[in-house]
Short mmCIF file of C-alpha atoms in Angstrom, two decimals:
data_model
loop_
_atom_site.label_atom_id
_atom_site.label_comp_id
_atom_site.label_asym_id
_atom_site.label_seq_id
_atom_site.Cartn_x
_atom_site.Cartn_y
_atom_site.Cartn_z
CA UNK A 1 0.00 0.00 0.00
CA UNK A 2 1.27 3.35 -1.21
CA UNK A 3 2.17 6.11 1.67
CA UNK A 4 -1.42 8.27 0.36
CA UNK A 5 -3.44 5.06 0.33
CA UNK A 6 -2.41 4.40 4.07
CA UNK A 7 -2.59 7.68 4.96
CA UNK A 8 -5.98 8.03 3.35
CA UNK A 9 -7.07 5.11 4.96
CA UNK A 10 -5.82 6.55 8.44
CA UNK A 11 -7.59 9.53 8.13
CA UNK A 12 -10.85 7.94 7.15
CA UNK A 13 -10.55 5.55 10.34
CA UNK A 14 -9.61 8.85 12.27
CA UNK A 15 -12.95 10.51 10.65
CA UNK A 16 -15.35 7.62 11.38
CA UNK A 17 -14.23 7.60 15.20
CA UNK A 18 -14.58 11.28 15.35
CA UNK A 19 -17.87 11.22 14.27
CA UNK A 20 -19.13 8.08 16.07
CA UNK A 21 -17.34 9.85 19.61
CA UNK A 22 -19.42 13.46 18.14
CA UNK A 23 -22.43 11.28 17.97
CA UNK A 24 -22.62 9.95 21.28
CA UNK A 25 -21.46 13.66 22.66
CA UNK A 26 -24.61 15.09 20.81
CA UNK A 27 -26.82 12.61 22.61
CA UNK A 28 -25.19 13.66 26.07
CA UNK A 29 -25.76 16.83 25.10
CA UNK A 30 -29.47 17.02 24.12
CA UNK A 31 -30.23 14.71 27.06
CA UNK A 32 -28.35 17.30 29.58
CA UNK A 33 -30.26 20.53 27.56
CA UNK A 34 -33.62 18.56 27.95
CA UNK A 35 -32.99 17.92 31.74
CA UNK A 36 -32.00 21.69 31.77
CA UNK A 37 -35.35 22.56 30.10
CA UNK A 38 -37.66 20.77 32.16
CA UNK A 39 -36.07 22.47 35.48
CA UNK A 40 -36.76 26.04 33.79
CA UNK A 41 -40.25 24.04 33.01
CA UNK A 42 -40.55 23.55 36.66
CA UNK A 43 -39.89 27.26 37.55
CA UNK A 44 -41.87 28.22 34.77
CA UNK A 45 -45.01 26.81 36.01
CA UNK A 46 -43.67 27.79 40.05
CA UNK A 47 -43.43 31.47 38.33
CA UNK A 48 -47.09 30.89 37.22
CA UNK A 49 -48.49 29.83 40.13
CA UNK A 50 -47.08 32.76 41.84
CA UNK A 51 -48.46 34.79 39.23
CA UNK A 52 -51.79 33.49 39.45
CA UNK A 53 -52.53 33.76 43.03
CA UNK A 54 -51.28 37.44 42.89
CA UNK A 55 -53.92 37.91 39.79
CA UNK A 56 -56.65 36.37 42.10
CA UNK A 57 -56.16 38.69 45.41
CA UNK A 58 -56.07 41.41 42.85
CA UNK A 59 -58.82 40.56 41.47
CA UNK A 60 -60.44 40.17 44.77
CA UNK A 61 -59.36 43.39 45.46
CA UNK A 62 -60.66 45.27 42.53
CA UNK A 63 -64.15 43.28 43.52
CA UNK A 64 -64.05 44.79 47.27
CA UNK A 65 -63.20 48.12 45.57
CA UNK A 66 -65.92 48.17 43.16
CA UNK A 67 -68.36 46.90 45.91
CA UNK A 68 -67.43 49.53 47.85
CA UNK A 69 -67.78 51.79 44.95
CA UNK A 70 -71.61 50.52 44.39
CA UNK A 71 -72.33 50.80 48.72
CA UNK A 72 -71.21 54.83 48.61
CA UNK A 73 -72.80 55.85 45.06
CA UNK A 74 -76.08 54.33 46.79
CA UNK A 75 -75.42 56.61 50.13
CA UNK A 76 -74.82 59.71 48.02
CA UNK A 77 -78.01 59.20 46.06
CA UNK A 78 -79.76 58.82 49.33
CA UNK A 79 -77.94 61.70 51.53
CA UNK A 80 -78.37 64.08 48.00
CA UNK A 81 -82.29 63.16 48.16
CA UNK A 82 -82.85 63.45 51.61
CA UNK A 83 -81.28 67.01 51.14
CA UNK A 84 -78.04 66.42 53.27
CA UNK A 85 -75.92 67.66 51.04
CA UNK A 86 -72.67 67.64 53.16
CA UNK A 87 -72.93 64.06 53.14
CA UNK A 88 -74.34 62.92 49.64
CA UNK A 89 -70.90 65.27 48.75
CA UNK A 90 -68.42 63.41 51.20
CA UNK A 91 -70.11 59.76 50.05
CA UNK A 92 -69.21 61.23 46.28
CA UNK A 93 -65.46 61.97 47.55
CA UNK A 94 -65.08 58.66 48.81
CA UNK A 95 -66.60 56.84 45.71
CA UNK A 96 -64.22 59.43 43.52
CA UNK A 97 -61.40 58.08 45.85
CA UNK A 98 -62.56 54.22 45.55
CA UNK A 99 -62.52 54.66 41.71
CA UNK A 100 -58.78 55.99 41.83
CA UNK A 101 -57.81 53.16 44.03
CA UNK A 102 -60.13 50.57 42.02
CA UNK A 103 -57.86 51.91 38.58
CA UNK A 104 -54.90 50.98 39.72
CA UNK A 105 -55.93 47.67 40.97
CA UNK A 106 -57.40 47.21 37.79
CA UNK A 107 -54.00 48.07 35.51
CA UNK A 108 -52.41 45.74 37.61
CA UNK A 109 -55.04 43.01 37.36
CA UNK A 110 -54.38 43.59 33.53
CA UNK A 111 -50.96 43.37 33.65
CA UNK A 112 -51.46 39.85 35.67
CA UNK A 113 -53.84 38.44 33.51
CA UNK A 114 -51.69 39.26 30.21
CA UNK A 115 -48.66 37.89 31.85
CA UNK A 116 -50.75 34.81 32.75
CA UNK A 117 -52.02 34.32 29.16
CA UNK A 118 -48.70 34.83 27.90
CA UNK A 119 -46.83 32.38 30.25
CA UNK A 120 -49.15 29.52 29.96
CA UNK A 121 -48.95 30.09 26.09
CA UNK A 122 -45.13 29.97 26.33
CA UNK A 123 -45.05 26.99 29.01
CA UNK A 124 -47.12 25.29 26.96
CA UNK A 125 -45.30 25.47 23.99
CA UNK A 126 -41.96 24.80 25.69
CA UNK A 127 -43.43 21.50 27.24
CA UNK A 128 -44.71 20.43 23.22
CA UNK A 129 -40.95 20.77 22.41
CA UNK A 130 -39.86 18.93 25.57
CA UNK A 131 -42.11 16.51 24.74
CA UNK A 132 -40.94 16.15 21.03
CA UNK A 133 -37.31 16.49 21.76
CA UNK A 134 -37.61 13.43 24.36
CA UNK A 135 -39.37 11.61 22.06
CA UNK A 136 -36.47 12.30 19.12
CA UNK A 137 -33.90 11.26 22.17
CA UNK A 138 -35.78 7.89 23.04
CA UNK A 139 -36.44 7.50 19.19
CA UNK A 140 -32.64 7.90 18.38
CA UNK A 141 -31.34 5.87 21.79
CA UNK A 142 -33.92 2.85 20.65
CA UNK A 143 -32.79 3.10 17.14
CA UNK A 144 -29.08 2.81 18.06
CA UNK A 145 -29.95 0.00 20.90
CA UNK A 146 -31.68 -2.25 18.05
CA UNK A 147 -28.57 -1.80 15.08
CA UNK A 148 -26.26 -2.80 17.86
CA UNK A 149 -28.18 -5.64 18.54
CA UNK A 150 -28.48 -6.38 15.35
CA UNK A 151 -25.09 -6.15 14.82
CA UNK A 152 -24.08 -7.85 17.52
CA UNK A 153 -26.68 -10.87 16.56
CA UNK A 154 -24.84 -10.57 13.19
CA UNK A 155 -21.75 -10.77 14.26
CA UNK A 156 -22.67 -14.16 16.54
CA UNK A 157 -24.50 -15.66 13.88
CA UNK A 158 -21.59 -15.70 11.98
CA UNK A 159 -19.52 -17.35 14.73
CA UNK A 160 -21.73 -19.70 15.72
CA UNK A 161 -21.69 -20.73 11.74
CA UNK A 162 -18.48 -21.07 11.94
CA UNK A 163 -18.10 -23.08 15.29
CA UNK A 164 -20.70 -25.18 13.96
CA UNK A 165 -18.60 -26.04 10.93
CA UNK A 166 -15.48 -26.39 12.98
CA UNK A 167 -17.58 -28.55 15.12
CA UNK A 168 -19.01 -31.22 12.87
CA UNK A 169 -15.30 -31.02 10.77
CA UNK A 170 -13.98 -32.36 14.14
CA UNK A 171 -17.07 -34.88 14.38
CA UNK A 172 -16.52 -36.12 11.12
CA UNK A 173 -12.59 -36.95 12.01
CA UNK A 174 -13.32 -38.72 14.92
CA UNK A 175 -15.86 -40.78 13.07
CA UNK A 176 -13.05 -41.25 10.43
CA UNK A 177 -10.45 -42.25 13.60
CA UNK A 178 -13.08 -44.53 15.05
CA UNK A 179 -13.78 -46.50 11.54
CA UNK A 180 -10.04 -46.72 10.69
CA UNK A 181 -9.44 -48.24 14.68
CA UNK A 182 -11.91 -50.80 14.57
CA UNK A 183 -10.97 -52.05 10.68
CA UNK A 184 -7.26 -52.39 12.37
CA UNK A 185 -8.95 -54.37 15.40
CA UNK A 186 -10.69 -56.31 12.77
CA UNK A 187 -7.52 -56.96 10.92
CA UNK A 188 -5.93 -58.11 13.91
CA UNK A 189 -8.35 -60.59 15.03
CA UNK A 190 -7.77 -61.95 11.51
CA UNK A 191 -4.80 -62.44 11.88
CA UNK A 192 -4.75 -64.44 14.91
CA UNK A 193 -7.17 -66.63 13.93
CA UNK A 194 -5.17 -67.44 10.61
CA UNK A 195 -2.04 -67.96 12.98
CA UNK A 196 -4.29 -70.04 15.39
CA UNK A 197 -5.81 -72.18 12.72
CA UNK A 198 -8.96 -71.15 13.80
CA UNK A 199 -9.46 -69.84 10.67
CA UNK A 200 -9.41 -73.46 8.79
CA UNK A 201 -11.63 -74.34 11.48
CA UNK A 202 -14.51 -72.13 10.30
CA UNK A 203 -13.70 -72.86 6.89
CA UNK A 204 -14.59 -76.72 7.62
CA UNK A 205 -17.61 -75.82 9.57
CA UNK A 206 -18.59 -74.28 7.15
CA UNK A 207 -18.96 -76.89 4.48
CA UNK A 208 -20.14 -79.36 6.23
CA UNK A 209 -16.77 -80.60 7.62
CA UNK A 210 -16.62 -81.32 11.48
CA UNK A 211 -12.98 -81.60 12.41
CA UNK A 212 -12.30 -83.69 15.47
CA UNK A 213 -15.64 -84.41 16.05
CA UNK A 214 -16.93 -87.79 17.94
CA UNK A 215 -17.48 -90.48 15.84
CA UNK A 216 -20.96 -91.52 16.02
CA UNK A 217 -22.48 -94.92 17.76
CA UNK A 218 -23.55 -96.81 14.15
CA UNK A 219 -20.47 -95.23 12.69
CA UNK A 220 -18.29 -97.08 15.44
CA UNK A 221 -20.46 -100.55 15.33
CA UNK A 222 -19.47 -100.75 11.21
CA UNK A 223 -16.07 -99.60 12.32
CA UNK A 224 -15.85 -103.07 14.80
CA UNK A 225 -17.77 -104.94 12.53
CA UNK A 226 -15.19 -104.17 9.66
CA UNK A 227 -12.27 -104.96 12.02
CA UNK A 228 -13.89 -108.58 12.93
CA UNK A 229 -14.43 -109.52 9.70
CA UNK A 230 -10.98 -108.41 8.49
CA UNK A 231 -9.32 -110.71 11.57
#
């Protein structure tokens, strides 16, 4: 291999590990930015609650004002018609007085209410792209999970394969081994038996031929007989 070729080669190797080690650093990443995201989430919705329980004694306030508002106006109608002036006039002062109050209260209910609508609107939002980014993280974690298992299932199929070959070559020499030892066993008991004469033996059985066998009774009676005669 040429100096470029190998040099080439190291660089893609160099590459491919600097982008699998950039991989798994974006994952850490996202995962610690998520984490990050849903504790501002959590203030977020502490902020809201704070915000919305200030709204409500506002509100609660500009209701006591206005009340308040509605009890005098009544008084200075009455005092005005039952011609005490002084006092239908001093009713009126409050109720101007209420009304000043009861404004400002009311610019800061506002200013609750549209910081309410605008946080939830914002908190929700932010918890749709919680949501989606944790799904994209589990989605790319389960993704990688099943390739390296199928890798890895790959990889052992393979083996296996070939341990299973290696296997049944070995198998098939011992069952080579055992048919060669037994042919030389049956070699050898042939010949002892040819050395032992054994072998003749059989070969006499075999037709018909007894050797050494005991003579039988009639046999022996015309074997006598024969002898008589003959003396």
């Amino acid at each position: 291999m040429s100096l470029k070729k190998l040099w080439t080669a190291l660089v893609g190797a160099t590459n491919e590990g600097l982008e699998a080690a950039a991989d798994t650093q974006a994952i850490r990443i996202l995962e610690q930015e998520l984490r990050e995201a849903k504790e501002e989430l959590r203030r977020s919705d502490q902020s809201l609650t704070s915000i919305m329980a200030k709204r409500k004694l506002t509100s609660n306030k500009v209701a006591a004002f206005q009340a308040d508002i509605d009890k005098y106006s009544e008084h200075a109608v009455s005092a005005s018609e039952s011609g005490n002036m002084e006092l239908a006039v001093e009713c009126a002062e409050r109720v101007a007085d209420l009304e000043s109050q009861m404004a400002t209260e009311q610019s800061i209910l506002d200013g609750f209410e549209k910081s309410e609508k605008t946080l939830k609107d914002n908190i929700a939002k932010a918890k749709t792209n919680v949501r989606r980014m944790e799904q994209q993280i589990d989605q790319v974690k389960a993704t990688e999970s099943v390739q390296k298992a199928q890798a890895a299932a790959s990889t052992h199929h393979v083996g296996a394969n070939s341990k299973v070959k290696t296997a049944l070559d070995s198998l098939e020499r011992v069952k080579q081994k055992q048919a060669m030892r037994a042919a030389e066993l049956e070699a050898a008991e042939e010949r002892a038996a040819d050395e032992s004469g054994s072998s003749l033996d059989e070969k006499l059985k075999a037709a018909g031929v007894t050797p050494g066998a005991q003579t039988s009774g009639q046999d022996k009676l015309a074997q006598l007989l024969a002898k008589k005669n003959a003396g």
